[in-house]
Structures are given as structure tokens and as C-alpha cells.
Coordinates of C-alpha atoms in Angstrom, one line a residue:
Chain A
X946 CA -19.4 -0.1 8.4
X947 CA -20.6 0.5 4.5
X948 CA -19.2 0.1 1.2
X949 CA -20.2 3.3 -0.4
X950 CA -18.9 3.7 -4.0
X951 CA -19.0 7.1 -6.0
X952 CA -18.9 8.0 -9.4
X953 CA -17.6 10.0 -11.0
X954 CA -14.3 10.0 -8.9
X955 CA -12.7 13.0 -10.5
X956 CA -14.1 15.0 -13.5
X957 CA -13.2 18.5 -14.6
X958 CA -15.9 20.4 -16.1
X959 CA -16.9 23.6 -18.2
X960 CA -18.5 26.5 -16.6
X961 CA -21.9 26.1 -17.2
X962 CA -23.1 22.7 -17.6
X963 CA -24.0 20.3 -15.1
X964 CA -23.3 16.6 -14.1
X965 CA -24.6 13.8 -12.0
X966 CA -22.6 12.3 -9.3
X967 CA -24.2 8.7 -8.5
X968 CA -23.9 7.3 -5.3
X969 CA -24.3 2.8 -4.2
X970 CA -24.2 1.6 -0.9
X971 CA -23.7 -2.0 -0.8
X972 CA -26.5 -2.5 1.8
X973 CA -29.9 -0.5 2.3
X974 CA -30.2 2.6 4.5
X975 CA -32.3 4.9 5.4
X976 CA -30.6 7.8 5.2
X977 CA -28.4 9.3 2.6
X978 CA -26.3 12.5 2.8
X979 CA -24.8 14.9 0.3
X980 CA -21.6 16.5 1.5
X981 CA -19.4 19.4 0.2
X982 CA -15.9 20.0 1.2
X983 CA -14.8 23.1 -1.0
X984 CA -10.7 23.1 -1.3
X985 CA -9.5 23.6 2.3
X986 CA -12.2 23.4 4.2
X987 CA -14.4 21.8 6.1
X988 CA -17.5 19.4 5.5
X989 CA -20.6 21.3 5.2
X990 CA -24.4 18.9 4.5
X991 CA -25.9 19.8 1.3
X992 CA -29.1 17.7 1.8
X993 CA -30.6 14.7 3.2
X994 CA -32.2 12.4 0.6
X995 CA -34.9 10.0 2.2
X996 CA -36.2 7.3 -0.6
X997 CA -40.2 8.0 -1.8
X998 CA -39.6 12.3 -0.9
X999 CA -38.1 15.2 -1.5
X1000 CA -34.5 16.0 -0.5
X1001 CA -34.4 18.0 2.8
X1002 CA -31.9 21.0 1.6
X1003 CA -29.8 22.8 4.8
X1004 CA -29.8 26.5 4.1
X1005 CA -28.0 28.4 1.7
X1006 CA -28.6 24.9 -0.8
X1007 CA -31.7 24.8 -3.4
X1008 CA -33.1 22.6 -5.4
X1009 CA -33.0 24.0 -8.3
X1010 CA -28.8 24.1 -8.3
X1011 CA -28.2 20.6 -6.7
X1012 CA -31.3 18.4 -7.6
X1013 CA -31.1 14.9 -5.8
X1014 CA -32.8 11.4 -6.6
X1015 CA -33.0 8.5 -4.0
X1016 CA -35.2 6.5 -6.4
X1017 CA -34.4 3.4 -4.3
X1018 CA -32.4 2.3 -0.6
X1019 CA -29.4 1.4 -1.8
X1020 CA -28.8 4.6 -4.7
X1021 CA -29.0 8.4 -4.5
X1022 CA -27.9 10.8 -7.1
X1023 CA -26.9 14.7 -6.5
X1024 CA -26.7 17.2 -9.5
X1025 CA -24.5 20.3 -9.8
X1026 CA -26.2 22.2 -12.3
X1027 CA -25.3 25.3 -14.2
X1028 CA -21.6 24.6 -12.7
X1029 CA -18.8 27.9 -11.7
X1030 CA -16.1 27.7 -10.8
X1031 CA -16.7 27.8 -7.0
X1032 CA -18.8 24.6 -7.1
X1033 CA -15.3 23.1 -7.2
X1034 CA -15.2 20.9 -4.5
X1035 CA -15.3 17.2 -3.5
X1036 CA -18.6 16.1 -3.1
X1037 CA -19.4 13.4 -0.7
X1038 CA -22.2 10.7 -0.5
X1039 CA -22.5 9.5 3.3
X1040 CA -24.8 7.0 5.0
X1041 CA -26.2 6.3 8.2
X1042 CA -25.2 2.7 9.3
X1043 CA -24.9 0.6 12.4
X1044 CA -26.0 1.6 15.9
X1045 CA -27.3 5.1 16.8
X1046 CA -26.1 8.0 14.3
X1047 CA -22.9 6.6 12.8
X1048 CA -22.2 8.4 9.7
X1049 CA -19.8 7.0 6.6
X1050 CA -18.5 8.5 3.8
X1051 CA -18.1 7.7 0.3
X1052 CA -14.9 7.8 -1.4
X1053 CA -15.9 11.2 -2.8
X1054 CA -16.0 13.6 -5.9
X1055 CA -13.4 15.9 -6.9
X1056 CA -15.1 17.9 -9.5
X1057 CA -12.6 21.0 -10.8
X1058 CA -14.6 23.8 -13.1
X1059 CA -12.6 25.8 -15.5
Chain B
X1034 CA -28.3 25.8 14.9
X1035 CA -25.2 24.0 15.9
X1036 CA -21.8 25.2 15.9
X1037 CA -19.1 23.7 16.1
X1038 CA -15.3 25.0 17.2
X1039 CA -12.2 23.2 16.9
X1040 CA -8.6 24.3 17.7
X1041 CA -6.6 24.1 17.0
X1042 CA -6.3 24.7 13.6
X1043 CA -2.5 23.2 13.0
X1044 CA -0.2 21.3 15.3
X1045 CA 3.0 20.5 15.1
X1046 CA 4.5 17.2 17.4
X1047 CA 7.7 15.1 18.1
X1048 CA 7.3 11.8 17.3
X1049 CA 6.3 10.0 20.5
X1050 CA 4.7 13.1 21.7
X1051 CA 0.9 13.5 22.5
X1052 CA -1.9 15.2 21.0
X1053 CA -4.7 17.0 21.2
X1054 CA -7.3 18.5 19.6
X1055 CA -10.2 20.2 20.9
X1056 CA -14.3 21.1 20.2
X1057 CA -16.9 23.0 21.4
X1058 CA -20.3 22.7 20.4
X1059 CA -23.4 25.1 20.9
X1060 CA -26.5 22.9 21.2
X1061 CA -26.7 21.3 24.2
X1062 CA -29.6 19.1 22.1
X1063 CA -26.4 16.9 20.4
X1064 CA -26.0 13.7 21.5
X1065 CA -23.6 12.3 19.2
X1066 CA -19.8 13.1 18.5
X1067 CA -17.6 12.0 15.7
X1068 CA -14.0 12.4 14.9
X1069 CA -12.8 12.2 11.4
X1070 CA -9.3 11.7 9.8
X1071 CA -8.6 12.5 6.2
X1072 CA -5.6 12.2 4.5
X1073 CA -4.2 14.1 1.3
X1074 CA -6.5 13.0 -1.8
X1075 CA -9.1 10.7 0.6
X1076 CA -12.3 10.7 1.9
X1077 CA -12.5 11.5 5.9
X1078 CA -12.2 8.1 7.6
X1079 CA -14.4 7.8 11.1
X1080 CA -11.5 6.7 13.8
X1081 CA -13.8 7.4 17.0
X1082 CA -16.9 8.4 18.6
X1083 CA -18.6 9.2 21.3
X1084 CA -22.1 9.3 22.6
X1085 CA -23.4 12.0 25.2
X1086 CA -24.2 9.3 27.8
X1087 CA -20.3 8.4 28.4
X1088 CA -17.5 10.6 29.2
X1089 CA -14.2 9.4 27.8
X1090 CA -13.6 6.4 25.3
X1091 CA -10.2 4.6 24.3
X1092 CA -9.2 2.9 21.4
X1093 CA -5.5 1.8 21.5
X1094 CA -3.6 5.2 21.2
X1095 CA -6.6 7.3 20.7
X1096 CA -9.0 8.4 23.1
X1097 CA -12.1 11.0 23.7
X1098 CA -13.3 12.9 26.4
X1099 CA -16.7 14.9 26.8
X1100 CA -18.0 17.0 29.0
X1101 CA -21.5 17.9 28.6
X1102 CA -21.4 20.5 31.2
X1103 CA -18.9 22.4 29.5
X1104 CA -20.0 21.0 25.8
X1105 CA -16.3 20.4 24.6
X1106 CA -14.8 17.5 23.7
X1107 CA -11.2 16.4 23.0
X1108 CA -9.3 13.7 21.2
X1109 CA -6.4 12.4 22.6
X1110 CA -3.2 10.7 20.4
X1111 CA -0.8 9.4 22.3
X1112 CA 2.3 7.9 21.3
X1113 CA 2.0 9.8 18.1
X1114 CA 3.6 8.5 14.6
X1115 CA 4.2 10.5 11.2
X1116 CA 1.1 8.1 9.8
X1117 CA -1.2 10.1 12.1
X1118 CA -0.1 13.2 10.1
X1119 CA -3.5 13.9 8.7
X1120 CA -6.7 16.6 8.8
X1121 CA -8.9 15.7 11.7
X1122 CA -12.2 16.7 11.9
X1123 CA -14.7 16.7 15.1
X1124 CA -18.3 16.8 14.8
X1125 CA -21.4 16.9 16.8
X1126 CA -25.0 16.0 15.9
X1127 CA -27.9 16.1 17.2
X1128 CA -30.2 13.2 15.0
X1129 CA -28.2 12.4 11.8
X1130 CA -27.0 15.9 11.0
X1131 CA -23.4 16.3 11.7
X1132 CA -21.9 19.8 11.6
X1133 CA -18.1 20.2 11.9
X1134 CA -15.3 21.8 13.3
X1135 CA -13.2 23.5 11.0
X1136 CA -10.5 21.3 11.2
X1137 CA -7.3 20.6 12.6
X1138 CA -3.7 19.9 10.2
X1139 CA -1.4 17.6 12.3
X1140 CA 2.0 16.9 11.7
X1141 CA 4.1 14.5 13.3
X1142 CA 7.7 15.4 12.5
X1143 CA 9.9 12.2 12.4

């Protein structure tokens, strides 16, 4: 498995700004993954963050709104930018570890916007 | 793309009872399926998987079955306990991608 630590772990926010979720795996991975899991509901992929390129965003997700770093194998960082309050959600960091396509989450991101 | 269908969406057991959830997927492509449990206020926990090249798996009380054919999969509790009172997810993906079923709120009445 991974040890995959997440910060902030809660954080309510005003409508409007933005904030950085930062995301350490205690080993190094190829692949990263941004979650969301809106109250409720299911997990739905955000992006793929690959360290030296872009994010790979899955539709109805831009750039612009959820910018991600992966400025090395072991950290990524997603963005929510310009936050309402439907971003509310836990946002998960997940990694790609052991044999085949194995997938781990962090301990997640409950971010509330009023 | 994928989809992925799970049902159903709550479930009520005995102690003691069985369980049992199950997918369906769309792309006959996926290769990989995951099942998740997450309880209140925590991050979904992986508690079993399966790979398209086998058919059922077992781990203690929990099992899964695929059939490719039919591309639906199950998980199996048996022997259930109020601990397994949780959210489970199922997933299938192809590479690393893993879309997920909606979802399935199990309680295990004492």
C-alpha cells in the first residue's frame, strides 16, 4: 500500500477565493489522481497529474478552475479556484501503487464554501 | 466511456446474514475491478479486487465474482457484522482510470 497524507484536512472557505490542497506520498509514483466526492455521492476523477507535464483533465474539469502541480514524484497539488458553494466536496489525492492498477486514496479534503 | 452500475443502492441485513452488491460495466476494454468501503467521515478503504483474467476471489468473509461475458461483477459478505455497515463502492478501469458505481449504503442491523 501508500502512505498518502493530505492537507488541508478540513477547511471552510468564502465564496470566491481559492485554496491549495497539497498532496505526499511517502514513496514515488508515477501516477497521481485528483478525486471529487461531492456530499452523497460518488467518486468522480478530476485529473491525472504525471510529474514534468500538464495535468490530463476528464471532461467537464478545466484548468483554469482546478490547476494542479506535480513538481516532483512524491508531491502534487490541486487548486480550487474562484470557489461556490457547489465545489463543496471532499477532495481526494490517490496513487497508483503495487502490481497492475491498484489505486489508494488519500485521507482526503473536506472543503465546506459558505 | 465507461459506465459503471451498482445496485443496489441500500441494503438492509441481519446480523449473520449475507450480502451482496452488484456492478455492471460498459467497456468490455476494462481489465481491472476494485471495491471500496468508506465509512462516515473517512476516505474509501480498497478491501478487494479483481483482475479480468480470474473469475472469483476470496478473502476471509469477502469474496468477488466476474463475469466478463456478462460484464458484472459482485461482492460477496458473508457472515455479515454491524462493522461492515459502511458505503461500498465498485469500480472498473481500464489503465489507471477508475470510474465508479454509485454506491451502495449497507446496514447490518444488530
Amino acid at each position: 500500500s501508500a502512505v498518502i497524507s493530505q492537507k488541508p484536512s478540513r477547511d471552510i472557505c468564502q465564496r470566491g477565493t481559492s485554496l491549495t490542497i497539497q498532496c505526499q506520498v511517502d514513496s514515488q509514483v508515477t501516477m497521481m489522481f485528483w478525486y471529487r466526492q461531492q456530499p452523497g455521492q460518488s467518486l468522480t476523477l478530476i485529473a491525472t497529474a504525471n510529474q514534468g507535464s500538464e495535468a490530463t483533465y476528464e471532461s467537464g474539469f478545466v484548468i483554469d478552475k482546478f490547476p494542479i502541480s506535480r513538481p516532483n514524484l512524491t508531491f502534487s497539488t490541486l487548486t480550487v479556484s474562484n470557489m461556490s458553494p457547489e465545489d463543496s466536496s471532499i477532495y481526494l489525492c490517490s496513487v497508483e501503487k503495487g502490481s497492475g492498477n491498484t489505486i489508494y486514496f488519500g485521507e482526503g479534503s473536506w472543503l465546506t464554501v459558505v | 466511456g465507461e459506465n459503471v452500475e451498482q445496485h443496489p443502492s441500500t441494503l438492509s441485513v441481519q446480523e449473520g446474514d449475507s450480502a451482496v452488491i452488484k456492478c455492471t460495466y460498459s467497456d468490455s476494454a476494462s481489465n481491472y475491478f476494485p471495491w471500496y468501503k468508506q465509512e462516515l467521515g473517512k476516505r474509501p478503504q480498497l478491501i478487494i479486487d479483481i483482475r479480468s483474467n480470474v473469475g472469483e476471489k476470496k478473502d476471509q468473509r469477502i469474496a468477488v465474482t466476474l463475469n466478463k461475458t456478462a460484464k458484472h461483477f459482485s461482492l460477496h459478505i458473508t457472515e455479515t457484522q454491524p462493522e461492515d455497515s459502511a458505503v461500498y463502492f465498485c469500480a472498473a478501469s481500464t489503465s489507471y482510470k477508475l470510474i465508479f458505481g454509485s454506491g451502495t449504503r449497507l446496514l447490518v442491523r444488530p
